[in-house]
XYZ file of C-alpha atoms in Angstrom:
417
model
C -13.285 58.906 27.627
C -12.843 55.162 27.038
C -16.177 54.978 25.246
C -15.089 57.842 22.968
C -11.830 56.046 22.208
C -13.748 52.876 21.355
C -16.072 54.773 19.018
C -13.077 56.358 17.288
C -11.417 52.941 17.051
C -14.503 51.494 15.342
C -14.611 54.363 12.847
C -10.904 53.940 12.101
C -11.344 50.198 11.512
C -14.138 50.885 9.020
C -12.197 53.637 7.242
C -9.668 51.288 5.571
C -11.460 47.967 5.405
C -8.751 46.261 3.341
C -5.977 47.018 5.837
C -8.311 46.099 8.693
C -9.044 42.737 7.042
C -5.316 42.057 6.574
C -4.623 42.945 10.190
C -7.471 40.798 11.490
C -6.378 37.839 9.366
C -2.821 38.015 10.710
C -3.961 38.374 14.310
C -6.664 35.692 14.214
C -4.493 33.159 12.343
C -1.585 33.685 14.755
C -3.823 33.363 17.800
C -5.540 30.306 16.325
C -2.206 28.463 16.077
C -1.134 29.490 19.567
C -4.503 28.598 21.112
C -4.633 25.183 19.444
C -1.140 24.375 20.766
C -2.081 25.647 24.213
C -5.344 23.667 24.201
C -3.457 20.468 23.272
C -0.914 20.969 26.072
C -3.674 21.834 28.514
C -5.603 18.703 27.578
C -2.496 16.548 28.063
C -1.180 18.066 31.293
C -3.917 20.283 32.691
C -6.512 19.461 35.357
C -8.807 17.125 33.457
C -10.360 13.836 34.562
C -9.098 11.577 35.883
C -6.095 13.768 36.885
C -8.495 16.472 38.018
C -6.419 17.479 41.074
C -3.257 17.915 39.053
C -1.924 20.567 41.447
C -1.814 17.884 44.169
C -0.551 14.965 42.096
C 2.988 13.667 41.699
C 4.120 10.728 39.620
C 7.031 8.386 40.287
C 7.438 6.462 37.078
C 11.113 6.535 36.135
C 14.263 5.165 37.727
C 17.828 5.539 36.523
C 20.775 3.307 37.399
C 24.236 4.748 36.691
C 26.939 2.241 35.712
C 30.427 2.630 37.137
C 31.955 2.275 33.693
C 29.598 4.838 32.196
C 26.122 4.645 30.762
C 22.748 4.361 32.387
C 19.701 2.118 32.538
C 16.370 3.954 32.521
C 13.036 2.283 33.002
C 9.728 2.180 34.775
C 10.002 0.740 38.239
C 9.651 -2.552 40.044
C 6.517 -3.078 42.131
C 8.435 -4.215 45.225
C 10.727 -1.163 44.983
C 7.767 1.241 44.954
C 5.984 -0.709 47.662
C 9.059 -0.416 49.884
C 10.239 3.121 49.148
C 7.291 5.120 47.742
C 4.196 3.776 49.468
C 5.484 4.487 53.036
C 6.094 8.220 52.353
C 4.786 10.227 55.315
C 3.751 13.529 53.691
C 1.246 12.370 51.014
C -2.408 11.700 51.655
C -2.441 8.624 49.421
C 0.005 6.602 47.329
C -1.176 4.263 44.591
C 0.854 1.708 42.620
C -0.233 0.565 39.181
C 1.165 -0.596 35.876
C 3.006 2.184 34.110
C 1.768 1.185 30.663
C -1.036 -1.054 29.591
C -1.211 -4.622 28.402
C -3.752 -6.356 26.212
C -6.761 -8.403 27.242
C -8.618 -10.469 24.662
C -12.380 -10.872 24.656
C -14.811 -12.331 22.124
C -18.140 -10.962 20.997
C -19.565 -13.652 18.736
C -16.890 -14.199 16.095
C -15.346 -10.784 16.693
C -12.125 -10.487 18.681
C -11.760 -7.478 20.982
C -8.244 -6.482 22.001
C -8.622 -4.191 24.992
C -5.952 -2.007 26.612
C -5.765 -3.190 30.224
C -4.125 -1.570 33.241
C -3.763 -3.326 36.571
C -3.994 -1.159 39.691
C -4.369 -1.259 43.434
C -7.445 -0.019 45.300
C -5.935 3.408 46.087
C -5.781 4.112 42.336
C -9.469 5.095 42.442
C -8.903 7.429 45.385
C -5.954 9.435 44.067
C -7.615 9.901 40.665
C -11.074 11.220 39.812
C -12.724 8.953 37.273
C -16.207 9.795 36.104
C -18.277 6.733 37.010
C -21.349 6.343 34.824
C -22.562 3.476 36.977
C -21.303 1.019 39.575
C -18.200 1.561 41.695
C -14.442 0.982 41.709
C -13.023 -2.207 43.147
C -11.656 -1.742 46.663
C -8.449 -2.737 48.437
C -10.086 -5.795 49.987
C -11.011 -7.118 46.536
C -7.449 -6.420 45.390
C -5.974 -8.345 48.331
C -8.387 -11.226 47.752
C -7.534 -11.389 44.057
C -11.215 -10.972 43.161
C -12.141 -11.424 39.534
C -13.613 -7.950 39.087
C -13.101 -5.223 36.505
C -13.949 -1.611 35.719
C -14.550 -0.916 32.036
C -14.739 2.218 29.945
C -17.941 3.392 28.311
C -16.738 2.388 24.848
C -15.580 -1.030 26.064
C -19.009 -1.644 27.582
C -20.690 -0.757 24.298
C -18.325 -2.935 22.270
C -18.758 -5.966 24.540
C -22.329 -5.666 25.852
C -23.815 -3.442 23.158
C -24.744 -0.837 25.777
C -23.122 1.229 28.520
C -26.191 1.062 30.784
C -26.976 -1.780 33.164
C -23.510 -3.299 32.724
C -22.418 -3.237 36.386
C -22.794 -6.696 37.868
C -22.683 -8.514 34.537
C -20.020 -11.070 33.604
C -17.271 -10.416 31.102
C -14.869 -13.110 29.863
C -11.300 -11.886 29.403
C -8.514 -14.213 28.292
C -10.963 -17.091 28.843
C -11.471 -16.096 32.498
C -14.824 -14.722 33.745
C -14.785 -11.363 35.556
C -17.598 -9.372 37.134
C -17.892 -5.784 35.963
C -18.277 -3.581 39.048
C -18.184 -0.163 37.360
C -18.333 1.746 34.077
C -16.353 4.985 33.653
C -16.350 7.637 30.987
C -13.640 7.086 28.355
C -10.119 8.247 29.242
C -7.994 9.759 26.496
C -4.819 8.028 25.376
C -2.838 11.194 26.140
C -3.482 10.560 29.854
C -0.704 7.997 29.922
C -0.748 7.372 33.661
C -4.421 6.528 33.915
C -5.509 5.526 30.392
C -6.943 2.087 29.700
C -10.055 0.527 28.278
C -10.221 -1.926 31.130
C -8.880 -1.822 34.713
C -8.316 -4.862 36.922
C -6.789 -5.534 40.368
C -3.020 -5.663 40.362
C -3.184 -8.973 42.246
C -4.496 -10.619 39.074
C -1.155 -10.180 37.310
C 1.146 -13.096 36.570
C 4.143 -10.912 37.520
C 6.104 -11.685 40.677
C 5.252 -8.606 42.746
C 7.955 -9.513 45.258
C 10.703 -9.355 42.676
C 13.454 -7.128 44.127
C 14.542 -5.762 40.720
C 14.599 -1.958 40.746
C 13.625 -1.775 37.074
C 10.170 -2.949 36.135
C 6.881 -1.804 34.626
C 5.123 -0.036 37.469
C 4.503 3.534 38.635
C 3.369 5.289 41.789
C 0.795 8.088 41.785
C 1.035 10.318 44.842
C -1.772 12.577 46.108
C -0.678 15.464 48.330
C -2.974 16.731 51.064
C -2.680 20.244 49.621
C -0.699 21.880 46.781
C 1.788 23.362 49.240
C 2.869 19.820 50.202
C 4.074 18.986 46.682
C 7.622 20.355 47.185
C 7.803 18.595 50.571
C 6.896 15.259 48.991
C 9.499 15.742 46.268
C 12.134 16.397 48.910
C 11.032 13.491 51.104
C 11.183 11.068 48.185
C 14.573 12.413 47.120
C 15.941 11.815 50.619
C 14.580 8.269 50.514
C 16.234 7.648 47.126
C 19.549 8.970 48.424
C 19.455 6.238 51.085
C 18.437 3.417 48.745
C 21.180 0.750 48.610
C 22.778 0.034 45.262
C 21.397 -3.176 43.714
C 24.942 -4.218 42.739
C 27.696 -1.925 44.122
C 30.323 -3.390 41.804
C 28.237 -2.628 38.756
C 26.288 0.518 39.653
C 27.406 3.821 41.178
C 24.116 5.602 41.824
C 20.314 5.302 41.835
C 18.249 8.281 40.647
C 14.531 8.812 40.673
C 12.209 11.787 41.114
C 8.626 12.476 42.108
C 7.458 14.697 39.273
C 4.502 16.753 38.197
C 2.065 15.561 35.548
C 3.726 17.462 32.705
C 7.256 16.377 33.625
C 6.308 12.735 34.048
C 4.207 12.731 30.859
C 7.182 13.849 28.818
C 8.798 10.611 29.948
C 12.326 11.947 29.726
C 15.268 10.030 31.025
C 16.575 13.341 32.340
C 14.177 13.132 35.254
C 16.997 11.990 37.481
C 19.129 15.076 36.975
C 16.586 17.904 36.984
C 13.844 18.672 39.458
C 11.207 18.999 36.746
C 12.792 16.599 34.265
C 12.205 17.731 30.711
C 9.285 19.989 31.671
C 11.458 23.082 32.186
C 13.284 22.922 28.817
C 10.038 21.957 27.083
C 8.179 24.984 28.439
C 11.092 27.301 27.610
C 11.135 26.051 24.008
C 7.346 26.360 23.685
C 7.340 29.902 25.132
C 10.306 30.908 22.950
C 8.693 29.581 19.787
C 5.415 31.203 20.774
C 7.062 34.602 21.219
C 8.913 34.222 17.921
C 5.705 33.198 16.178
C 3.983 36.209 17.744
C 6.757 38.628 16.844
C 6.504 38.163 13.072
C 2.869 39.294 12.650
C 3.480 41.952 15.313
C 6.180 43.544 13.125
C 3.807 43.486 10.176
C 1.076 45.094 12.247
C 3.502 47.754 13.485
C 4.248 48.749 9.875
C 0.546 48.941 9.053
C -0.123 50.936 12.207
C 2.672 53.401 11.433
C 1.194 54.005 7.974
C -2.269 54.496 9.401
C -0.908 56.820 12.081
C 0.801 59.107 9.604
C -2.403 59.243 7.550
C -4.050 60.759 10.607
C -1.454 63.505 11.078
C -3.989 66.302 10.560
C -6.285 64.786 13.210
C -3.348 64.489 15.580
C -2.322 68.074 14.871
C -5.826 69.359 15.661
C -5.979 67.387 18.881
C -2.597 68.643 19.968
C -3.561 72.210 19.087
C -6.552 71.874 21.430
C -4.360 70.669 24.293
C -4.258 66.901 23.991
C -1.176 65.544 25.730
C 1.149 62.903 24.387
C -0.045 60.479 27.075
C -3.663 60.924 26.000
C -2.769 60.259 22.367
C -0.760 57.171 23.304
C -3.704 55.923 25.391
C -6.122 56.508 22.525
C -3.995 54.669 19.995
C -3.333 51.751 22.332
C -7.071 51.410 22.981
C -7.667 51.366 19.230
C -4.975 48.732 18.680
C -6.034 46.569 21.614
C -9.628 46.721 20.355
C -8.407 45.417 17.015
C -6.417 42.579 18.610
C -9.331 41.615 20.886
C -11.540 41.416 17.815
C -8.876 39.233 16.211
C -8.736 37.114 19.382
C -12.463 36.467 19.092
C -12.012 35.292 15.520
C -8.952 33.263 16.564
C -10.988 31.507 19.268
C -13.632 30.613 16.711
C -11.029 29.228 14.317
C -9.299 27.311 17.138
C -12.623 25.768 18.182
C -13.135 24.628 14.587
C -9.657 23.073 14.352
C -10.106 21.260 17.681
C -13.501 19.967 16.553
C -11.873 18.600 13.384
C -9.188 16.889 15.495
C -11.879 15.286 17.653
C -13.876 14.075 14.668
C -10.744 12.646 13.032
C -10.123 10.366 16.073
C -6.415 10.973 15.543
C -5.940 10.598 19.301
C -8.183 7.837 20.710
C -10.855 9.054 23.115
C -9.544 12.630 22.989
C -12.000 15.450 23.471
C -10.064 18.632 22.791
C -11.890 21.873 23.437
C -11.804 25.393 24.737
C -12.125 26.122 28.439
C -11.629 28.992 30.861
C -7.848 28.631 30.802
C -7.769 28.812 26.996
C -10.053 31.871 27.030
C -7.761 33.459 29.604
C -4.719 32.669 27.477
C -6.433 34.201 24.427
C -7.187 37.370 26.352
C -3.646 37.593 27.723
C -2.027 36.982 24.328
C -4.343 39.514 22.650
C -3.485 42.203 25.212
C 0.234 41.446 24.911
C -0.005 41.427 21.124
C -1.963 44.699 21.132
C 0.541 46.475 23.362
C 3.536 44.995 21.535
C 2.328 46.073 18.102
C 0.816 49.378 19.205
C 3.428 50.840 21.525
C 5.876 52.118 18.890
C 3.282 53.659 16.499
C 1.595 55.282 19.512
C 4.907 56.714 20.702
C 5.709 58.001 17.199
C 2.277 59.604 16.953
C 2.635 61.322 20.324
C 5.911 62.919 19.231
C 4.497 64.602 16.122
C 4.662 68.382 16.363
C 1.194 69.953 16.152
C 2.001 72.585 13.511
C 4.031 70.235 11.308
C 1.375 67.568 11.667
C -1.278 70.008 10.444
C 0.950 70.879 7.475
C 1.411 67.225 6.692
C 5.145 67.375 7.335
C 5.449 63.721 8.369
C 9.226 63.820 8.531
C 9.015 65.919 11.702
């Protein structure tokens, strides 16, 4: 039966090629836009290296101090604060503390000046994240404690400084007029991975900052790795209880301290609202994206419904014959939905091809440094889901209208019945 429906659907698509082309253009263009947006969000907040275990990761990177006379101070966090209140959490498997943003290290290659984005981290940084090491190793906690002059560099940094990314581990690199030994080379990390991105990573002990400074506000973050995804809510609650017991830095000036352990998406949005909502700005952001997506999907769906209604009424004689030979309304609805879903799946295939082309153009433009946007299983799944939803949404009403046509009036061409 399904094979017969598919054969009929193919014949119907070929019958009015112009309308079919219009329908396919609307479907594929709509899906292309939606898939490109989804692929960008997935690349920024999905499970990609180095945040490969994103379902087990939480980020503590914002703190909010409420003034008694109104107003707030929002910032990244002090190292000593995180070391005292985040690192001792009991539920996580690992807690790492690193710079929230990146600074600049200067190196010279002949007469050329290289300004490299540098992030300072502890040894656990390499255990909670999954960098792709091309050679060498990460520096360990002992080297961090000893203040060793070691560094991990990205593939591009190695090429810019040494002229090659191979055989770099163990070689010396002079940064800010200080020699460091390169212990590892990792594949480039995209700039959109704010928590882990850098072109050069060095031990946090090499910083000139006073890591014992008791200021709550600072320029550091904690990355928390849960033992399993089910522990994520427990860690959020444990950290919240710790924050509720944190003493006010100045009780006469401040009334409350807020901070949250948040998911990758919520922390990446970097909203100051993270202190008042469990997921920070992630919830409103997703609601807006889904709402706009549905609205964007609804417009071509209405157009396709009109085209489908016209095509349905053109087939009134066929419907009348089928009804005269005993076809039920459910069978006719099923047939038409199969035809419409086949059309939308064909459009989804074209939309995927167009989306792949747009993402390839974005990559070649280097608009986002070190970004490598692309299609993956999640994007394919989203395309399939959207195509099915789009097919049912645009085909349900014409199918229902077709099933209600009276057999005799349909044969007479009385479409007003």
